[in-house]
mmCIF file of C-alpha atoms and ligand atoms in Angstrom:
data_model
loop_
_atom_site.group_PDB
_atom_site.id
_atom_site.type_symbol
_atom_site.label_atom_id
_atom_site.label_comp_id
_atom_site.label_asym_id
_atom_site.label_seq_id
_atom_site.Cartn_x
_atom_site.Cartn_y
_atom_site.Cartn_z
ATOM 1 C CA MET A 1 -11.384 6.260 -13.995
ATOM 2 C CA ARG A 2 -12.315 3.586 -11.437
ATOM 3 C CA ILE A 3 -10.179 2.381 -8.596
ATOM 4 C CA GLY A 4 -10.649 -0.966 -6.915
ATOM 5 C CA VAL A 5 -10.074 -0.841 -3.165
ATOM 6 C CA LEU A 6 -9.254 -4.124 -1.456
ATOM 7 C CA ALA A 7 -11.840 -4.220 1.321
ATOM 8 C CA LEU A 8 -11.095 -7.427 3.215
ATOM 9 C CA GLN A 9 -9.787 -5.787 6.368
ATOM 10 C CA GLY A 10 -8.243 -2.561 7.611
ATOM 11 C CA ALA A 11 -8.546 1.108 6.660
ATOM 12 C CA PHE A 12 -10.182 0.916 3.230
ATOM 13 C CA ILE A 13 -13.093 3.327 3.736
ATOM 14 C CA GLU A 14 -10.682 6.213 4.330
ATOM 15 C CA HIS A 15 -9.085 5.552 0.949
ATOM 16 C CA GLU A 16 -12.485 5.593 -0.745
ATOM 17 C CA GLN A 17 -13.207 8.963 0.857
ATOM 18 C CA MET A 18 -9.918 10.415 -0.381
ATOM 19 C CA LEU A 19 -10.574 9.154 -3.898
ATOM 20 C CA ALA A 20 -14.047 10.696 -3.791
ATOM 21 C CA GLU A 21 -12.537 14.016 -2.724
ATOM 22 C CA LEU A 22 -10.332 13.857 -5.812
ATOM 23 C CA GLY A 23 -13.297 13.008 -8.020
ATOM 24 C CA ALA A 24 -12.243 9.401 -8.694
ATOM 25 C CA ALA A 25 -14.827 6.614 -8.543
ATOM 26 C CA SER A 26 -14.026 3.509 -6.523
ATOM 27 C CA PHE A 27 -15.485 0.110 -5.775
ATOM 28 C CA GLU A 28 -14.740 -2.440 -3.074
ATOM 29 C CA ILE A 29 -13.117 -5.786 -3.744
ATOM 30 C CA ARG A 30 -14.408 -8.345 -1.276
ATOM 31 C CA GLN A 31 -14.769 -11.469 -3.389
ATOM 32 C CA LEU A 32 -13.734 -12.951 -6.716
ATOM 33 C CA SER A 33 -16.821 -11.734 -8.595
ATOM 34 C CA ASP A 34 -15.834 -8.142 -7.782
ATOM 35 C CA LEU A 35 -12.886 -8.590 -10.134
ATOM 36 C CA GLU A 36 -15.275 -8.914 -13.082
ATOM 37 C CA GLN A 37 -15.343 -5.131 -13.047
ATOM 38 C CA THR A 38 -12.455 -3.475 -14.802
ATOM 39 C CA MET A 39 -10.275 -1.240 -12.701
ATOM 40 C CA ASP A 40 -7.742 1.386 -13.656
ATOM 41 C CA GLY A 41 -5.906 1.074 -10.366
ATOM 42 C CA LEU A 42 -5.920 -0.863 -7.103
ATOM 43 C CA ILE A 43 -5.424 0.236 -3.507
ATOM 44 C CA ILE A 44 -4.286 -2.228 -0.852
ATOM 45 C CA PRO A 45 -4.993 -0.612 2.536
ATOM 46 C CA GLY A 46 -3.316 -0.734 5.888
ATOM 47 C CA GLY A 47 -4.416 -3.285 8.444
ATOM 48 C CA GLU A 48 -2.787 -6.619 9.141
ATOM 49 C CA SER A 49 -0.712 -7.994 6.301
ATOM 50 C CA THR A 50 -0.906 -11.575 7.572
ATOM 51 C CA VAL A 51 -4.715 -11.440 7.779
ATOM 52 C CA GLN A 52 -5.100 -9.820 4.381
ATOM 53 C CA GLY A 53 -2.617 -12.264 2.866
ATOM 54 C CA LYS A 54 -4.556 -15.231 4.205
ATOM 55 C CA LEU A 55 -7.912 -13.836 3.073
ATOM 56 C CA LEU A 56 -6.539 -13.197 -0.427
ATOM 57 C CA HIS A 57 -5.745 -16.910 -0.660
ATOM 58 C CA ASP A 58 -8.952 -18.122 0.999
ATOM 59 C CA LEU A 59 -11.106 -16.038 -1.327
ATOM 60 C CA GLY A 60 -9.225 -16.996 -4.500
ATOM 61 C CA LEU A 61 -8.188 -13.380 -5.046
ATOM 62 C CA PHE A 62 -4.459 -13.890 -4.687
ATOM 63 C CA GLU A 63 -3.521 -15.155 -8.167
ATOM 64 C CA PRO A 64 -5.823 -12.913 -10.231
ATOM 65 C CA ILE A 65 -4.708 -9.802 -8.364
ATOM 66 C CA ARG A 66 -1.048 -10.777 -8.580
ATOM 67 C CA GLU A 67 -1.435 -11.378 -12.316
ATOM 68 C CA GLN A 68 -3.005 -7.967 -12.875
ATOM 69 C CA ILE A 69 -0.209 -6.242 -10.964
ATOM 70 C CA THR A 70 2.545 -8.025 -12.872
ATOM 71 C CA ALA A 71 0.687 -7.156 -16.091
ATOM 72 C CA GLY A 72 1.003 -3.482 -15.166
ATOM 73 C CA LEU A 73 -2.083 -2.558 -13.132
ATOM 74 C CA PRO A 74 -1.239 0.568 -11.082
ATOM 75 C CA VAL A 75 -1.303 -0.392 -7.399
ATOM 76 C CA PHE A 76 -0.911 1.657 -4.232
ATOM 77 C CA GLY A 77 -0.163 -0.194 -0.995
ATOM 78 C CA THR A 78 -0.198 1.550 2.382
ATOM 79 C CA CYS A 79 1.479 0.031 5.421
ATOM 80 C CA ALA A 80 0.198 -3.571 5.445
ATOM 81 C CA GLY A 81 -0.282 -3.080 1.693
ATOM 82 C CA LEU A 82 3.433 -2.302 1.439
ATOM 83 C CA LEU A 83 4.201 -5.577 3.210
ATOM 84 C CA LEU A 84 1.884 -7.466 0.849
ATOM 85 C CA LEU A 85 3.770 -6.093 -2.164
ATOM 86 C CA ALA A 86 7.323 -6.471 -0.792
ATOM 87 C CA LYS A 87 9.482 -9.223 -2.264
ATOM 88 C CA ASN A 88 11.351 -9.533 1.025
ATOM 89 C CA ILE A 89 10.373 -9.098 4.667
ATOM 90 C CA VAL A 90 13.300 -9.151 7.092
ATOM 91 C CA GLY A 91 13.257 -12.090 9.491
ATOM 92 C CA ASP A 92 9.991 -13.406 8.076
ATOM 93 C CA GLU A 93 9.652 -16.398 5.781
ATOM 94 C CA ARG A 94 6.216 -15.270 4.663
ATOM 95 C CA ARG A 95 5.867 -13.746 1.236
ATOM 96 C CA HIS A 96 2.620 -12.365 -0.064
ATOM 97 C CA LEU A 97 2.104 -10.860 -3.520
ATOM 98 C CA ALA A 98 5.872 -10.218 -3.651
ATOM 99 C CA THR A 99 5.772 -8.111 -6.794
ATOM 100 C CA MET A 100 7.940 -5.164 -5.706
ATOM 101 C CA ASP A 101 11.715 -5.118 -5.385
ATOM 102 C CA ILE A 102 11.875 -3.821 -1.830
ATOM 103 C CA THR A 103 12.989 -5.302 1.463
ATOM 104 C CA ALA A 104 10.693 -4.261 4.307
ATOM 105 C CA VAL A 105 10.970 -4.499 8.060
ATOM 106 C CA ARG A 106 7.690 -5.304 9.752
ATOM 107 C CA ASN A 107 6.600 -3.490 12.941
ATOM 108 C CA ALA A 108 9.878 -1.702 12.439
ATOM 109 C CA TYR A 109 9.592 1.011 15.026
ATOM 110 C CA GLY A 110 9.154 -1.222 18.040
ATOM 111 C CA ARG A 111 6.498 -1.027 20.711
ATOM 112 C CA GLN A 112 7.242 2.385 22.164
ATOM 113 C CA LEU A 113 7.113 4.122 18.816
ATOM 114 C CA GLY A 114 4.240 1.970 17.639
ATOM 115 C CA SER A 115 2.274 4.941 16.395
ATOM 116 C CA PHE A 116 3.537 8.418 15.661
ATOM 117 C CA HIS A 117 3.095 11.381 13.421
ATOM 118 C CA THR A 118 5.708 13.388 11.517
ATOM 119 C CA GLU A 119 6.215 15.480 8.409
ATOM 120 C CA ALA A 120 8.638 14.857 5.569
ATOM 121 C CA ALA A 121 9.090 15.647 1.900
ATOM 122 C CA PHE A 122 7.300 13.402 -0.587
ATOM 123 C CA ALA A 123 8.356 13.005 -4.229
ATOM 124 C CA GLY A 124 9.912 16.449 -4.370
ATOM 125 C CA GLN A 125 6.565 18.032 -3.525
ATOM 126 C CA GLY A 126 7.416 19.523 -0.152
ATOM 127 C CA LYS A 127 6.518 18.270 3.293
ATOM 128 C CA ILE A 128 3.367 16.284 3.916
ATOM 129 C CA PRO A 129 1.952 14.902 7.166
ATOM 130 C CA MET A 130 2.714 11.230 7.787
ATOM 131 C CA THR A 131 0.872 9.013 10.262
ATOM 132 C CA PHE A 132 2.550 5.729 11.191
ATOM 133 C CA ILE A 133 0.703 2.903 12.947
ATOM 134 C CA ARG A 134 2.759 -0.176 13.829
ATOM 135 C CA ALA A 135 4.359 0.605 10.550
ATOM 136 C CA PRO A 136 7.009 -1.092 8.493
ATOM 137 C CA TYR A 137 9.828 0.781 6.833
ATOM 138 C CA ILE A 138 11.772 -0.089 3.729
ATOM 139 C CA GLU A 139 15.250 -1.258 4.577
ATOM 140 C CA SER A 140 16.530 -1.356 1.013
ATOM 141 C CA VAL A 141 15.365 -1.093 -2.563
ATOM 142 C CA ARG A 142 16.728 -2.486 -5.820
ATOM 143 C CA PRO A 143 18.052 0.055 -8.370
ATOM 144 C CA ASN A 144 14.811 -0.139 -10.368
ATOM 145 C CA VAL A 145 12.894 1.338 -7.419
ATOM 146 C CA GLU A 146 12.614 5.096 -6.891
ATOM 147 C CA VAL A 147 12.699 6.351 -3.303
ATOM 148 C CA LEU A 148 9.936 8.953 -2.846
ATOM 149 C CA ALA A 149 10.227 9.773 0.846
ATOM 150 C CA GLU A 150 12.448 9.254 3.841
ATOM 151 C CA ALA A 151 11.657 9.982 7.459
ATOM 152 C CA GLY A 152 13.920 9.501 10.454
ATOM 153 C CA GLY A 153 16.619 8.016 8.244
ATOM 154 C CA HIS A 154 14.384 5.327 6.776
ATOM 155 C CA ILE A 155 12.707 4.941 3.406
ATOM 156 C CA VAL A 156 8.953 5.337 3.892
ATOM 157 C CA ALA A 157 7.656 5.703 0.328
ATOM 158 C CA ALA A 158 8.813 4.216 -2.964
ATOM 159 C CA ARG A 159 7.752 3.513 -6.508
ATOM 160 C CA GLU A 160 8.616 0.781 -8.993
ATOM 161 C CA GLN A 161 6.899 1.522 -12.306
ATOM 162 C CA ASN A 162 3.203 0.759 -11.676
ATOM 163 C CA GLN A 163 3.654 0.096 -7.958
ATOM 164 C CA LEU A 164 3.535 2.754 -5.235
ATOM 165 C CA VAL A 165 3.944 2.079 -1.515
ATOM 166 C CA THR A 166 3.925 4.154 1.649
ATOM 167 C CA ALA A 167 4.783 2.942 5.140
ATOM 168 C CA PHE A 168 2.547 5.696 6.494
ATOM 169 C CA HIS A 169 -1.199 6.284 6.130
ATOM 170 C CA PRO A 170 -1.997 9.312 3.947
ATOM 171 C CA GLU A 171 -5.664 8.305 4.089
ATOM 172 C CA LEU A 172 -5.700 9.070 7.822
ATOM 173 C CA THR A 173 -4.648 12.679 7.241
ATOM 174 C CA HIS A 174 -6.318 15.429 5.232
ATOM 175 C CA ASP A 175 -3.472 15.683 2.764
ATOM 176 C CA LEU A 176 -4.314 14.486 -0.740
ATOM 177 C CA THR A 177 -0.771 14.643 -2.168
ATOM 178 C CA VAL A 178 -0.089 10.889 -2.267
ATOM 179 C CA HIS A 179 -3.497 9.950 -3.663
ATOM 180 C CA ARG A 180 -3.127 12.654 -6.295
ATOM 181 C CA TYR A 181 0.304 11.235 -7.143
ATOM 182 C CA PHE A 182 -1.214 7.754 -7.487
ATOM 183 C CA LEU A 183 -4.006 8.953 -9.768
ATOM 184 C CA ALA A 184 -1.370 10.636 -11.957
ATOM 185 C CA MET A 185 0.246 7.183 -12.398
ATOM 186 C CA LEU A 186 -2.928 5.822 -14.008
HETATM 187 N N1 LIG B 220 1.821 -4.063 11.514
HETATM 188 C C1 LIG B 220 0.910 -4.320 10.435
HETATM 189 C C2 LIG B 220 1.321 -5.540 9.627
HETATM 190 O O1 LIG B 220 2.273 -6.151 9.915
HETATM 191 C C3 LIG B 220 0.784 -3.122 9.526
HETATM 192 C C4 LIG B 220 0.160 -1.985 10.286
HETATM 193 C C5 LIG B 220 -0.691 -1.101 9.434
HETATM 194 O O2 LIG B 220 -1.074 -1.424 8.323
HETATM 195 N N2 LIG B 220 -1.069 0.010 10.015
HETATM 196 O O3 LIG B 220 0.673 -5.884 8.682
#
Protein backbone atom coordinates (compact mmCIF):
# COMPACT_ATOMS: atom_id res chain seq x y z
CA MET A 1 0.00 0.00 0.00
CA ARG A 2 1.51 3.33 -1.09
CA ILE A 3 -0.03 6.73 -0.65
CA GLY A 4 0.91 9.73 -2.74
CA VAL A 5 0.99 12.96 -0.75
CA LEU A 6 0.66 16.18 -2.72
CA ALA A 7 3.69 18.13 -1.52
CA LEU A 8 3.46 21.46 -3.34
CA GLN A 9 2.63 23.56 -0.31
CA GLY A 10 1.15 23.31 3.17
CA ALA A 11 1.08 20.63 5.87
CA PHE A 12 2.10 17.51 3.94
CA ILE A 13 4.92 16.24 6.17
CA GLU A 14 2.49 15.75 9.06
CA HIS A 15 0.37 13.48 6.88
CA GLU A 16 3.42 11.41 5.94
CA GLN A 17 4.21 10.98 9.63
CA MET A 18 0.68 9.80 10.41
CA LEU A 19 0.79 7.31 7.55
CA ALA A 20 4.14 6.02 8.80
CA GLU A 21 2.65 5.56 12.27
CA LEU A 22 -0.04 3.40 10.69
CA GLY A 23 2.54 1.41 8.74
CA ALA A 24 1.59 2.81 5.32
CA ALA A 25 4.31 3.85 2.88
CA SER A 26 4.05 7.25 1.21
CA PHE A 27 5.80 9.30 -1.42
CA GLU A 28 5.68 12.99 -2.27
CA ILE A 29 4.15 14.36 -5.44
CA ARG A 30 5.99 17.50 -6.49
CA GLN A 31 6.16 17.18 -10.26
CA LEU A 32 4.65 15.26 -13.15
CA SER A 33 7.29 12.51 -13.15
CA ASP A 34 6.26 11.61 -9.59
CA LEU A 35 2.98 10.35 -11.03
CA GLU A 36 4.83 7.58 -12.86
CA GLN A 37 4.69 5.73 -9.57
CA THR A 38 1.46 3.93 -8.89
CA MET A 39 -0.45 5.00 -5.83
CA ASP A 40 -3.25 3.34 -3.92
CA GLY A 41 -4.47 6.63 -2.49
CA LEU A 42 -3.78 10.36 -2.56
CA ILE A 43 -3.71 12.96 0.19
CA ILE A 44 -4.23 16.64 -0.59
CA PRO A 45 -3.04 18.60 2.47
CA GLY A 46 -4.10 21.81 4.09
CA GLY A 47 -2.43 25.05 3.10
CA GLU A 48 -3.72 27.58 0.61
CA SER A 49 -6.18 26.21 -1.91
CA THR A 50 -5.57 29.03 -4.40
CA VAL A 51 -1.79 28.46 -4.32
CA GLN A 52 -2.09 24.70 -4.61
CA GLY A 53 -4.66 25.06 -7.39
CA LYS A 54 -2.36 27.32 -9.37
CA LEU A 55 0.67 25.07 -8.85
CA LEU A 56 -1.32 22.02 -9.98
CA HIS A 57 -1.94 23.79 -13.29
CA ASP A 58 1.57 25.23 -13.64
CA LEU A 59 3.17 21.84 -13.06
CA GLY A 60 0.82 19.95 -15.40
CA LEU A 61 -0.49 17.88 -12.49
CA PHE A 62 -4.07 19.10 -12.61
CA GLU A 63 -5.52 16.93 -15.40
CA PRO A 64 -3.74 13.66 -14.56
CA ILE A 65 -4.69 13.91 -10.90
CA ARG A 66 -8.27 14.86 -11.71
CA GLU A 67 -8.50 11.91 -14.10
CA GLN A 68 -7.25 9.47 -11.47
CA ILE A 69 -9.76 10.74 -8.92
CA THR A 70 -12.70 10.49 -11.31
CA ALA A 71 -11.48 6.99 -12.22
CA GLY A 72 -11.84 6.02 -8.56
CA LEU A 73 -8.50 6.75 -6.87
CA PRO A 74 -9.15 7.10 -3.11
CA VAL A 75 -8.40 10.69 -2.12
CA PHE A 76 -8.35 12.45 1.24
CA GLY A 77 -8.42 16.25 1.27
CA THR A 78 -7.90 18.26 4.45
CA CYS A 79 -8.94 21.89 4.70
CA ALA A 80 -7.47 23.46 1.54
CA GLY A 81 -7.67 19.94 0.09
CA LEU A 82 -11.42 20.00 0.78
CA LEU A 83 -11.68 23.26 -1.16
CA LEU A 84 -9.71 21.78 -4.06
CA LEU A 85 -12.16 18.87 -4.28
CA ALA A 86 -15.39 20.86 -3.80
CA LYS A 87 -17.62 21.35 -6.83
CA ASN A 88 -18.87 24.63 -5.40
CA ILE A 89 -17.30 27.34 -3.26
CA VAL A 90 -19.76 29.95 -1.99
CA GLY A 91 -19.13 33.44 -3.36
CA ASP A 92 -16.09 32.30 -5.32
CA GLU A 93 -15.99 31.77 -9.07
CA ARG A 94 -12.87 29.65 -8.77
CA ARG A 95 -13.20 25.91 -9.16
CA HIS A 96 -10.31 23.55 -8.73
CA LEU A 97 -10.49 19.77 -9.16
CA ALA A 98 -14.25 20.01 -8.52
CA THR A 99 -14.82 16.28 -8.25
CA MET A 100 -16.93 16.14 -5.08
CA ASP A 101 -20.58 17.06 -4.73
CA ILE A 102 -20.20 19.48 -1.84
CA THR A 103 -20.64 23.21 -1.45
CA ALA A 104 -17.95 24.71 0.77
CA VAL A 105 -17.56 28.07 2.44
CA ARG A 106 -13.99 29.32 2.45
CA ASN A 107 -12.47 30.95 5.56
CA ALA A 108 -15.88 30.22 6.99
CA TYR A 109 -15.30 31.03 10.62
CA GLY A 110 -14.23 34.62 10.16
CA ARG A 111 -11.16 36.32 11.55
CA GLN A 112 -11.83 36.01 15.26
CA LEU A 113 -12.38 32.28 15.10
CA GLY A 114 -9.64 31.83 12.54
CA SER A 115 -8.09 28.95 14.43
CA PHE A 116 -9.65 26.84 17.13
CA HIS A 117 -9.77 23.39 18.58
CA THR A 118 -12.78 21.24 19.47
CA GLU A 119 -13.94 17.65 19.77
CA ALA A 120 -16.78 15.98 17.91
CA ALA A 121 -17.90 12.54 16.80
CA PHE A 122 -16.45 11.21 13.55
CA ALA A 123 -18.10 8.50 11.44
CA GLY A 124 -19.84 6.96 14.42
CA GLN A 125 -16.49 6.30 16.08
CA GLY A 126 -16.83 8.58 19.08
CA LYS A 127 -15.28 11.97 19.67
CA ILE A 128 -11.96 12.92 18.13
CA PRO A 129 -9.93 16.12 18.49
CA MET A 130 -10.37 18.60 15.64
CA THR A 131 -8.00 21.47 14.87
CA PHE A 132 -9.31 24.18 12.54
CA ILE A 133 -7.03 26.74 10.89
CA ARG A 134 -8.73 29.38 8.74
CA ALA A 135 -10.91 26.49 7.85
CA PRO A 136 -13.78 26.05 5.46
CA TYR A 137 -16.94 24.21 6.37
CA ILE A 138 -19.34 22.35 4.15
CA GLU A 139 -22.55 24.26 3.69
CA SER A 140 -24.42 21.51 1.88
CA VAL A 141 -23.91 18.13 0.30
CA ARG A 142 -25.74 16.28 -2.47
CA PRO A 143 -27.62 13.09 -1.48
CA ASN A 144 -24.77 10.91 -2.76
CA VAL A 145 -22.46 12.35 -0.09
CA GLU A 146 -22.30 10.90 3.42
CA VAL A 147 -21.83 13.35 6.29
CA LEU A 148 -19.18 11.96 8.67
CA ALA A 149 -18.87 14.75 11.22
CA GLU A 150 -20.51 17.95 12.34
CA ALA A 151 -19.15 20.53 14.73
CA GLY A 152 -20.83 23.72 15.88
CA GLY A 153 -23.78 23.05 13.60
CA HIS A 154 -21.69 22.73 10.46
CA ILE A 155 -20.60 19.75 8.39
CA VAL A 156 -16.85 19.30 8.83
CA ALA A 157 -16.21 15.86 7.33
CA ALA A 158 -17.83 14.00 4.46
CA ARG A 159 -17.37 11.14 2.05
CA GLU A 160 -18.49 10.52 -1.52
CA GLN A 161 -17.42 7.03 -2.58
CA ASN A 162 -13.63 7.29 -3.07
CA GLN A 163 -13.40 10.86 -1.79
CA LEU A 164 -12.96 11.84 1.86
CA VAL A 165 -12.68 15.42 3.14
CA THR A 166 -12.23 17.08 6.50
CA ALA A 167 -12.40 20.81 7.21
CA PHE A 168 -10.12 20.20 10.19
CA HIS A 169 -6.53 18.93 10.38
CA PRO A 170 -6.29 15.44 11.89
CA GLU A 171 -2.61 15.40 10.95
CA LEU A 172 -1.97 18.20 13.46
CA THR A 173 -3.30 16.11 16.35
CA HIS A 174 -2.16 12.74 17.67
CA ASP A 175 -5.40 11.02 16.78
CA LEU A 176 -5.12 8.48 13.97
CA THR A 177 -8.86 7.82 13.54
CA VAL A 178 -9.33 9.71 10.26
CA HIS A 179 -6.17 8.38 8.62
CA ARG A 180 -7.14 4.87 9.68
CA TYR A 181 -10.58 5.46 8.15
CA PHE A 182 -8.96 6.61 4.91
CA LEU A 183 -6.67 3.58 4.71
CA ALA A 184 -9.74 1.36 5.19
CA MET A 185 -11.21 2.98 2.03
CA LEU A 186 -8.29 1.71 -0.07
N1 LIG B 1 -7.99 29.16 4.18
C1 LIG B 1 -7.26 28.21 3.39
C2 LIG B 1 -7.74 28.20 1.94
O1 LIG B 1 -8.59 28.91 1.59
C3 LIG B 1 -7.36 26.82 3.97
C4 LIG B 1 -6.68 26.79 5.31
C5 LIG B 1 -6.04 25.48 5.62
O2 LIG B 1 -5.84 24.63 4.78
N2 LIG B 1 -5.63 25.36 6.86
O3 LIG B 1 -7.25 27.45 1.15
